[in-house]
Structure formats: C-alpha cells, structure tokens
PDB file of C-alpha atoms in Angstrom:
ATOM      1  CA  MET T   1       0.000   0.000   0.000  1.00 62.00           C
ATOM      2  CA  THR T   2       1.423   3.377  -1.004  1.00 71.00           C
ATOM      3  CA  LYS T   3       1.888   6.204   1.509  1.00 71.00           C
ATOM      4  CA  SER T   4      -1.062   8.094   0.018  1.00 74.00           C
ATOM      5  CA  LEU T   5      -3.349   5.062   0.302  1.00 79.00           C
ATOM      6  CA  LYS T   6      -2.217   4.442   3.879  1.00 78.00           C
ATOM      7  CA  GLN T   7      -3.062   8.035   4.774  1.00 84.00           C
ATOM      8  CA  THR T   8      -6.509   7.691   3.207  1.00 88.00           C
ATOM      9  CA  ALA T   9      -7.105   4.388   5.002  1.00 90.00           C
ATOM     10  CA  LYS T  10      -6.032   5.924   8.315  1.00 91.00           C
ATOM     11  CA  LEU T  11      -8.532   8.778   7.954  1.00 93.00           C
ATOM     12  CA  LEU T  12     -11.349   6.405   7.033  1.00 94.00           C
ATOM     13  CA  TYR T  13     -10.594   4.138   9.973  1.00 94.00           C
ATOM     14  CA  LEU T  14     -10.328   7.140  12.295  1.00 95.00           C
ATOM     15  CA  LYS T  15     -13.755   8.295  11.139  1.00 94.00           C
ATOM     16  CA  ASP T  16     -15.160   4.806  11.729  1.00 93.00           C
ATOM     17  CA  ILE T  17     -13.585   4.585  15.199  1.00 94.00           C
ATOM     18  CA  PHE T  18     -15.109   7.879  16.306  1.00 94.00           C
ATOM     19  CA  GLU T  19     -18.535   7.041  14.868  1.00 91.00           C
ATOM     20  CA  LYS T  20     -18.716   3.531  16.344  1.00 91.00           C
ATOM     21  CA  LEU T  21     -16.702   3.710  19.556  1.00 92.00           C
ATOM     22  CA  CYS T  22     -17.061   7.288  20.794  1.00 91.00           C
ATOM     23  CA  ASP T  23     -19.917   9.179  22.433  1.00 86.00           C
ATOM     24  CA  ASP T  24     -20.440  11.528  25.385  1.00 83.00           C
ATOM     25  CA  ASN T  25     -19.972   8.696  27.876  1.00 87.00           C
ATOM     26  CA  HIS T  26     -17.146   6.938  26.028  1.00 91.00           C
ATOM     27  CA  PRO T  27     -14.382   9.408  25.124  1.00 93.00           C
ATOM     28  CA  LEU T  28     -11.232   8.207  23.391  1.00 94.00           C
ATOM     29  CA  SER T  29      -7.607   8.743  24.275  1.00 94.00           C
ATOM     30  CA  ILE T  30      -4.752   8.760  21.771  1.00 95.00           C
ATOM     31  CA  ALA T  31      -3.571   5.422  23.192  1.00 95.00           C
ATOM     32  CA  VAL T  32      -6.973   3.790  22.635  1.00 95.00           C
ATOM     33  CA  ILE T  33      -7.224   5.220  19.126  1.00 95.00           C
ATOM     34  CA  GLN T  34      -3.741   3.914  18.347  1.00 95.00           C
ATOM     35  CA  GLU T  35      -4.730   0.476  19.640  1.00 95.00           C
ATOM     36  CA  GLU T  36      -7.868   0.442  17.492  1.00 94.00           C
ATOM     37  CA  LEU T  37      -5.845   1.456  14.419  1.00 94.00           C
ATOM     38  CA  ASN T  38      -3.378  -1.360  15.125  1.00 93.00           C
ATOM     39  CA  LYS T  39      -6.297  -3.815  15.127  1.00 93.00           C
ATOM     40  CA  ARG T  40      -7.003  -2.581  11.617  1.00 92.00           C
ATOM     41  CA  ARG T  41      -3.348  -2.997  10.598  1.00 91.00           C
ATOM     42  CA  ILE T  42      -2.726   0.739  10.482  1.00 91.00           C
ATOM     43  CA  GLN T  43       0.474   1.918  12.174  1.00 90.00           C
ATOM     44  CA  ALA T  44       0.342   5.527  13.404  1.00 90.00           C
ATOM     45  CA  ASP T  45       2.144   7.490  16.093  1.00 92.00           C
ATOM     46  CA  SER T  46       0.456  10.046  18.335  1.00 92.00           C
ATOM     47  CA  ARG T  47       1.439  12.978  16.122  1.00 93.00           C
ATOM     48  CA  SER T  48       0.006  11.301  13.007  1.00 93.00           C
ATOM     49  CA  ILE T  49      -3.214  10.513  14.865  1.00 94.00           C
ATOM     50  CA  ARG T  50      -3.620  14.124  16.009  1.00 94.00           C
ATOM     51  CA  GLU T  51      -3.057  15.327  12.455  1.00 93.00           C
ATOM     52  CA  GLY T  52      -5.679  12.880  11.243  1.00 94.00           C
ATOM     53  CA  ILE T  53      -8.147  14.120  13.846  1.00 94.00           C
ATOM     54  CA  GLU T  54      -7.528  17.705  12.738  1.00 94.00           C
ATOM     55  CA  ASP T  55      -8.232  16.634   9.153  1.00 94.00           C
ATOM     56  CA  LEU T  56     -11.540  15.110  10.251  1.00 94.00           C
ATOM     57  CA  GLN T  57     -12.409  18.298  12.129  1.00 94.00           C
ATOM     58  CA  ASP T  58     -11.661  20.310   8.999  1.00 93.00           C
ATOM     59  CA  TYR T  59     -13.887  17.882   7.102  1.00 91.00           C
ATOM     60  CA  GLY T  60     -16.746  18.800   9.446  1.00 90.00           C
ATOM     61  CA  MET T  61     -16.791  16.122  12.153  1.00 91.00           C
ATOM     62  CA  ASN T  62     -17.606  17.616  15.547  1.00 91.00           C
ATOM     63  CA  ILE T  63     -14.683  16.132  17.494  1.00 93.00           C
ATOM     64  CA  ARG T  64     -13.864  17.936  20.739  1.00 91.00           C
ATOM     65  CA  HIS T  65     -10.656  17.684  22.729  1.00 91.00           C
ATOM     66  CA  ASP T  66     -10.644  18.101  26.510  1.00 88.00           C
ATOM     67  CA  GLU T  67      -7.315  19.741  27.313  1.00 84.00           C
ATOM     68  CA  HIS T  68      -7.576  18.726  30.959  1.00 85.00           C
ATOM     69  CA  SER T  69      -8.338  15.019  30.542  1.00 83.00           C
ATOM     70  CA  LYS T  70      -6.670  14.719  27.109  1.00 87.00           C
ATOM     71  CA  TYR T  71      -9.703  12.752  25.879  1.00 93.00           C
ATOM     72  CA  TYR T  72     -11.526  13.240  22.598  1.00 94.00           C
ATOM     73  CA  TYR T  73     -15.332  13.416  22.318  1.00 91.00           C
ATOM     74  CA  PHE T  74     -17.479  13.066  19.220  1.00 90.00           C
ATOM     75  CA  GLU T  75     -20.825  14.867  19.052  1.00 85.00           C
ATOM     76  CA  ARG T  76     -23.234  13.598  16.422  1.00 82.00           C
ATOM     77  CA  GLU T  77     -25.203  16.260  14.605  1.00 77.00           C
ATOM     78  CA  GLN T  78     -27.305  14.140  12.237  1.00 79.00           C
ATOM     79  CA  PHE T  79     -29.515  12.551  14.900  1.00 84.00           C
ATOM     80  CA  GLU T  80     -29.647  12.894  18.657  1.00 85.00           C
ATOM     81  CA  LEU T  81     -30.072   9.731  20.707  1.00 86.00           C
ATOM     82  CA  PRO T  82     -33.696  10.542  21.751  1.00 88.00           C
ATOM     83  CA  GLU T  83     -34.560  11.051  18.078  1.00 91.00           C
ATOM     84  CA  ILE T  84     -33.165   7.638  17.156  1.00 91.00           C
ATOM     85  CA  LYS T  85     -35.097   6.084  20.057  1.00 91.00           C
ATOM     86  CA  LEU T  86     -38.293   7.733  18.811  1.00 91.00           C
ATOM     87  CA  LEU T  87     -37.778   6.376  15.291  1.00 91.00           C
ATOM     88  CA  ILE T  88     -37.095   2.868  16.647  1.00 90.00           C
ATOM     89  CA  ASP T  89     -40.292   3.017  18.710  1.00 89.00           C
ATOM     90  CA  CYS T  90     -42.265   3.979  15.594  1.00 86.00           C
ATOM     91  CA  VAL T  91     -40.782   1.084  13.615  1.00 87.00           C
ATOM     92  CA  GLN T  92     -41.322  -1.561  16.280  1.00 86.00           C
ATOM     93  CA  ASP T  93     -44.939  -0.449  16.864  1.00 82.00           C
ATOM     94  CA  SER T  94     -45.911  -0.143  13.200  1.00 80.00           C
ATOM     95  CA  ARG T  95     -48.297  -2.803  11.907  1.00 76.00           C
ATOM     96  CA  ALA T  96     -47.668  -1.770   8.300  1.00 73.00           C
ATOM     97  CA  ILE T  97     -44.354  -3.656   7.938  1.00 79.00           C
ATOM     98  CA  THR T  98     -43.241  -7.211   8.495  1.00 81.00           C
ATOM     99  CA  LYS T  99     -41.268  -8.389  11.525  1.00 84.00           C
ATOM    100  CA  GLU T 100     -38.199  -9.011   9.327  1.00 86.00           C
ATOM    101  CA  ARG T 101     -38.382  -5.529   7.802  1.00 86.00           C
ATOM    102  CA  ALA T 102     -38.779  -3.954  11.248  1.00 86.00           C
ATOM    103  CA  GLU T 103     -35.684  -5.770  12.521  1.00 89.00           C
ATOM    104  CA  SER T 104     -33.702  -4.618   9.469  1.00 89.00           C
ATOM    105  CA  LEU T 105     -34.775  -0.984   9.867  1.00 90.00           C
ATOM    106  CA  ILE T 106     -34.004  -0.974  13.594  1.00 91.00           C
ATOM    107  CA  GLU T 107     -30.537  -2.366  12.905  1.00 91.00           C
ATOM    108  CA  LYS T 108     -29.926   0.487  10.448  1.00 92.00           C
ATOM    109  CA  LEU T 109     -31.155   3.069  12.950  1.00 93.00           C
ATOM    110  CA  GLU T 110     -28.896   1.631  15.642  1.00 91.00           C
ATOM    111  CA  GLY T 111     -26.017   2.104  13.217  1.00 90.00           C
ATOM    112  CA  LEU T 112     -26.487   5.871  13.514  1.00 90.00           C
ATOM    113  CA  CYS T 113     -25.064   5.887  17.041  1.00 88.00           C
ATOM    114  CA  SER T 114     -22.089   4.384  18.856  1.00 90.00           C
ATOM    115  CA  LYS T 115     -22.011   0.651  19.586  1.00 89.00           C
ATOM    116  CA  TYR T 116     -22.559   1.380  23.285  1.00 90.00           C
ATOM    117  CA  GLU T 117     -25.648   3.478  22.603  1.00 90.00           C
ATOM    118  CA  ALA T 118     -26.869   0.849  20.122  1.00 90.00           C
ATOM    119  CA  GLU T 119     -26.546  -1.882  22.754  1.00 89.00           C
ATOM    120  CA  SER T 120     -28.510   0.233  25.220  1.00 87.00           C
ATOM    121  CA  LEU T 121     -31.237   0.957  22.668  1.00 87.00           C
ATOM    122  CA  HIS T 122     -31.510  -2.679  21.607  1.00 87.00           C
ATOM    123  CA  GLN T 123     -32.251  -3.801  25.158  1.00 86.00           C
ATOM    124  CA  THR T 124     -35.601  -2.015  24.980  1.00 81.00           C
ATOM    125  CA  VAL T 125     -36.597  -3.308  21.527  1.00 81.00           C
ATOM    126  CA  GLN T 126     -39.584  -5.648  21.629  1.00 76.00           C
ATOM    127  CA  ILE T 127     -41.113  -6.556  18.277  1.00 76.00           C
ATOM    128  CA  ASN T 128     -44.448  -8.335  18.513  1.00 69.00           C
ATOM    129  CA  GLY T 129     -44.534 -10.484  15.389  1.00 62.00           C
ATOM    130  CA  SER T 130     -48.226 -11.317  15.840  1.00 59.00           C
ATOM    131  CA  LEU T 131     -49.107  -7.642  15.294  1.00 57.00           C
ATOM    132  CA  LYS T 132     -46.948  -7.267  12.191  1.00 62.00           C
ATOM    133  CA  SER T 133     -48.040  -7.590   8.589  1.00 63.00           C
ATOM    134  CA  ALA T 134     -47.248 -10.815   6.769  1.00 65.00           C
ATOM    135  CA  ASN T 135     -47.260  -9.093   3.373  1.00 64.00           C
ATOM    136  CA  HIS T 136     -43.618  -8.400   2.401  1.00 68.00           C
ATOM    137  CA  SER T 137     -44.686  -6.116  -0.477  1.00 69.00           C
ATOM    138  CA  ILE T 138     -46.476  -3.700   1.857  1.00 70.00           C
ATOM    139  CA  TYR T 139     -43.216  -1.854   2.504  1.00 71.00           C
ATOM    140  CA  TYR T 140     -43.211  -0.569  -1.085  1.00 75.00           C
ATOM    141  CA  TYR T 141     -46.936   0.236  -1.437  1.00 72.00           C
ATOM    142  CA  PRO T 142     -46.942   3.828  -0.068  1.00 71.00           C
ATOM    143  CA  THR T 143     -44.169   4.820  -2.506  1.00 77.00           C
ATOM    144  CA  MET T 144     -45.917   3.094  -5.417  1.00 76.00           C
ATOM    145  CA  LEU T 145     -49.207   4.778  -4.575  1.00 73.00           C
ATOM    146  CA  GLN T 146     -47.610   8.177  -4.122  1.00 74.00           C
ATOM    147  CA  GLU T 147     -46.009   7.865  -7.557  1.00 79.00           C
ATOM    148  CA  ALA T 148     -49.421   6.937  -8.984  1.00 74.00           C
ATOM    149  CA  ILE T 149     -51.012  10.004  -7.347  1.00 69.00           C
ATOM    150  CA  THR T 150     -48.307  12.289  -8.709  1.00 76.00           C
ATOM    151  CA  ALA T 151     -48.638  10.848 -12.221  1.00 77.00           C
ATOM    152  CA  GLY T 152     -52.465  10.837 -12.096  1.00 72.00           C
ATOM    153  CA  TRP T 153     -52.670   7.083 -12.689  1.00 73.00           C
ATOM    154  CA  GLN T 154     -55.394   4.697 -11.618  1.00 67.00           C
ATOM    155  CA  VAL T 155     -54.337   1.585  -9.726  1.00 68.00           C
ATOM    156  CA  SER T 156     -55.717  -1.955  -9.847  1.00 66.00           C
ATOM    157  CA  PHE T 157     -55.549  -4.371  -6.945  1.00 64.00           C
ATOM    158  CA  LYS T 158     -56.580  -7.816  -5.813  1.00 65.00           C
ATOM    159  CA  TYR T 159     -57.846  -8.224  -2.268  1.00 64.00           C
ATOM    160  CA  PHE T 160     -57.079 -11.411  -0.385  1.00 66.00           C
ATOM    161  CA  ASP T 161     -57.688 -12.932   3.038  1.00 68.00           C
ATOM    162  CA  TYR T 162     -56.645 -16.019   5.013  1.00 70.00           C
ATOM    163  CA  ASP T 163     -58.665 -19.207   5.470  1.00 73.00           C
ATOM    164  CA  VAL T 164     -58.765 -21.354   8.617  1.00 75.00           C
ATOM    165  CA  GLU T 165     -55.472 -22.974   7.566  1.00 76.00           C
ATOM    166  CA  LYS T 166     -53.892 -19.512   7.208  1.00 70.00           C
ATOM    167  CA  LYS T 167     -53.592 -19.866   3.441  1.00 74.00           C
ATOM    168  CA  GLU T 168     -54.176 -16.857   1.206  1.00 68.00           C
ATOM    169  CA  PHE T 169     -57.222 -16.670  -1.058  1.00 68.00           C
ATOM    170  CA  ILE T 170     -58.445 -13.907  -3.360  1.00 67.00           C
ATOM    171  CA  LYS T 171     -61.714 -12.352  -2.138  1.00 64.00           C
ATOM    172  CA  MET T 172     -62.514 -10.317  -5.255  1.00 57.00           C
ATOM    173  CA  MET T 173     -63.033 -12.570  -8.248  1.00 49.00           C
ATOM    174  CA  GLY T 174     -63.047 -11.587 -11.888  1.00 48.00           C
ATOM    175  CA  LYS T 175     -61.666  -8.332 -13.205  1.00 52.00           C
ATOM    176  CA  PRO T 176     -59.647  -6.407 -10.584  1.00 50.00           C
ATOM    177  CA  PRO T 177     -61.261  -3.111  -9.586  1.00 48.00           C
ATOM    178  CA  HIS T 178     -59.647   0.189 -10.494  1.00 49.00           C
ATOM    179  CA  ILE T 179     -59.079   2.630  -7.685  1.00 49.00           C
ATOM    180  CA  ILE T 180     -57.984   6.185  -7.114  1.00 47.00           C
ATOM    181  CA  HIS T 181     -55.878   6.558  -3.971  1.00 45.00           C
ATOM    182  CA  MET T 182     -57.374   8.997  -1.475  1.00 46.00           C
ATOM    183  CA  GLY T 183     -55.356   8.577   1.718  1.00 47.00           C
ATOM    184  CA  CYS T 184     -52.851   6.282   3.373  1.00 47.00           C
ATOM    185  CA  PHE T 185     -52.599   5.626   7.102  1.00 45.00           C
ATOM    186  CA  THR T 186     -49.505   3.503   7.678  1.00 46.00           C
ATOM    187  CA  GLU T 187     -49.982   3.347  11.450  1.00 46.00           C
ATOM    188  CA  THR T 188     -53.157   1.271  11.040  1.00 47.00           C
ATOM    189  CA  ALA T 189     -52.118  -0.279   7.705  1.00 45.00           C
ATOM    190  CA  ASP T 190     -55.208   1.194   6.009  1.00 47.00           C
ATOM    191  CA  ILE T 191     -55.558   2.760   2.586  1.00 49.00           C
ATOM    192  CA  ILE T 192     -58.743   4.681   1.728  1.00 47.00           C
ATOM    193  CA  PHE T 193     -59.684   4.312  -1.929  1.00 49.00           C
ATOM    194  CA  LEU T 194     -62.236   5.780  -4.284  1.00 46.00           C
ATOM    195  CA  CYS T 195     -63.279   2.614  -6.064  1.00 48.00           C
ATOM    196  CA  VAL T 196     -64.834   2.903  -9.535  1.00 46.00           C
ATOM    197  CA  ARG T 197     -66.189  -0.627  -9.706  1.00 49.00           C
ATOM    198  CA  HIS T 198     -67.733  -1.385  -6.342  1.00 49.00           C
ATOM    199  CA  LYS T 199     -68.829   0.932  -3.541  1.00 50.00           C
ATOM    200  CA  PRO T 200     -67.996   4.623  -4.039  1.00 49.00           C
ATOM    201  CA  PHE T 201     -65.641   4.566  -1.037  1.00 48.00           C
ATOM    202  CA  THR T 202     -63.773   1.510   0.099  1.00 51.00           C
ATOM    203  CA  ILE T 203     -61.284   1.009   2.933  1.00 48.00           C
ATOM    204  CA  VAL T 204     -58.594  -1.506   2.015  1.00 53.00           C
ATOM    205  CA  PHE T 205     -56.025  -2.943   4.408  1.00 49.00           C
ATOM    206  CA  MET T 206     -52.585  -2.695   2.817  1.00 49.00           C
ATOM    207  CA  ASP T 207     -51.394  -5.993   4.257  1.00 47.00           C
ATOM    208  CA  LEU T 208     -54.341  -7.756   2.547  1.00 43.00           C
ATOM    209  CA  ALA T 209     -53.941  -6.141  -0.868  1.00 48.00           C
ATOM    210  CA  VAL T 210     -51.787  -6.962  -3.866  1.00 47.00           C
ATOM    211  CA  ILE T 211     -51.282  -3.916  -6.083  1.00 50.00           C
ATOM    212  CA  LEU T 212     -51.004  -4.831  -9.752  1.00 45.00           C
TER     213      LEU T 212
END
C-alpha cells in the first residue's frame, strides 16, 4: 500500500472509530485510538493521529478535545439519541411492515449511534410479530401509490384474506377493480380508496392487498 493510500485508510478508519466507539460517555484517548488502528493494521504514532483528527475536524466532524483530561469526544449532529429512540419506537410499533423488515430498519437506525448506545437501545426493543403484517410487499406500497397520485394514474388491486389454515385466497373474483388513492394511514395499515367498480368509497387494508 502506497503512503497516500495508507493516509486515506487511516482517515477512514479514524472516522469509523469515532462514529462507532465514541460518544459523550465513552471518550477516546490517543492510546486507545492507536490500539484500534493497530487492530485494523494501520500503524500511526500520536502525532500522526492528532493530524488525522484535525483533518476530520476540517472535514466537518464535531470532534472535541478536553485539554484537561486529554480525551476526545465526538458529538453527532445528524440525529440525537432521543430522536433515534423515537424512530425505533415507531418502527417496532408499526403494523404496516413485516417483523423481518422492522428488525432490518431498527438495525440500520442503531447504526447511527455508537455501539454502546446501540446496545442500550436494543435492550428495549420488543417486536411483537403477531401484530406485524405478513405481506412483504407492503413496505413498497406507499411509494408506489404516491407515484401513482403524482402521475395521475389509476391503480388496480386484488384483495385477499386467510382461510382457517392460514392460506391466502383472493376475495374479489373476476376483473380487478380500479381505484384512485385517497389517503394512506400507515400506522393502522389502512388505505382509503375511491373505487370505480364497487362501492364509491372503500377502505382496504394494505397488508391484505396486492397492487397490480
């Protein structure tokens, strides 16, 4: 690896170390940073590390240095911890997405904070799979419908339900009805449609609909 590539790698690893291992309650010393760089096969002395930190500060990372304790602190500006917690609560309580999708989204949200904060947040996560949708396509429906609204398109759908053996069956037989989307309530997994084939106004549950 050339000297230029090593310098680039050092900066990228430094950025990763601060984002994953540093928060208000877990400051970093030069010795700890050097140890973490060594784990990543990057050799750097204290002067090189300080220069790298200054480069990251110039880049825009809010890294503070306590002159008294000699520790470095990293303050995140994109999301505060309470904001991440609020988003995680919304995801875990939403009935409009599957259990697997909720787990994936929560993992991504936890990636916005340090590993220590992520561990603390994850201890409070409780996803009730029985209250989640079983329709994996539901995640994409609001975007699809919004695009249809913007373009002025009509949408067709098939409506299904589950029998006593929990197998899907189509409730509406024959030609699928055409609908004009009127409103979407993702918290309750409902979509309100203006239906041009059946009743003037129809409420359709997103997790029981297949948009064509």
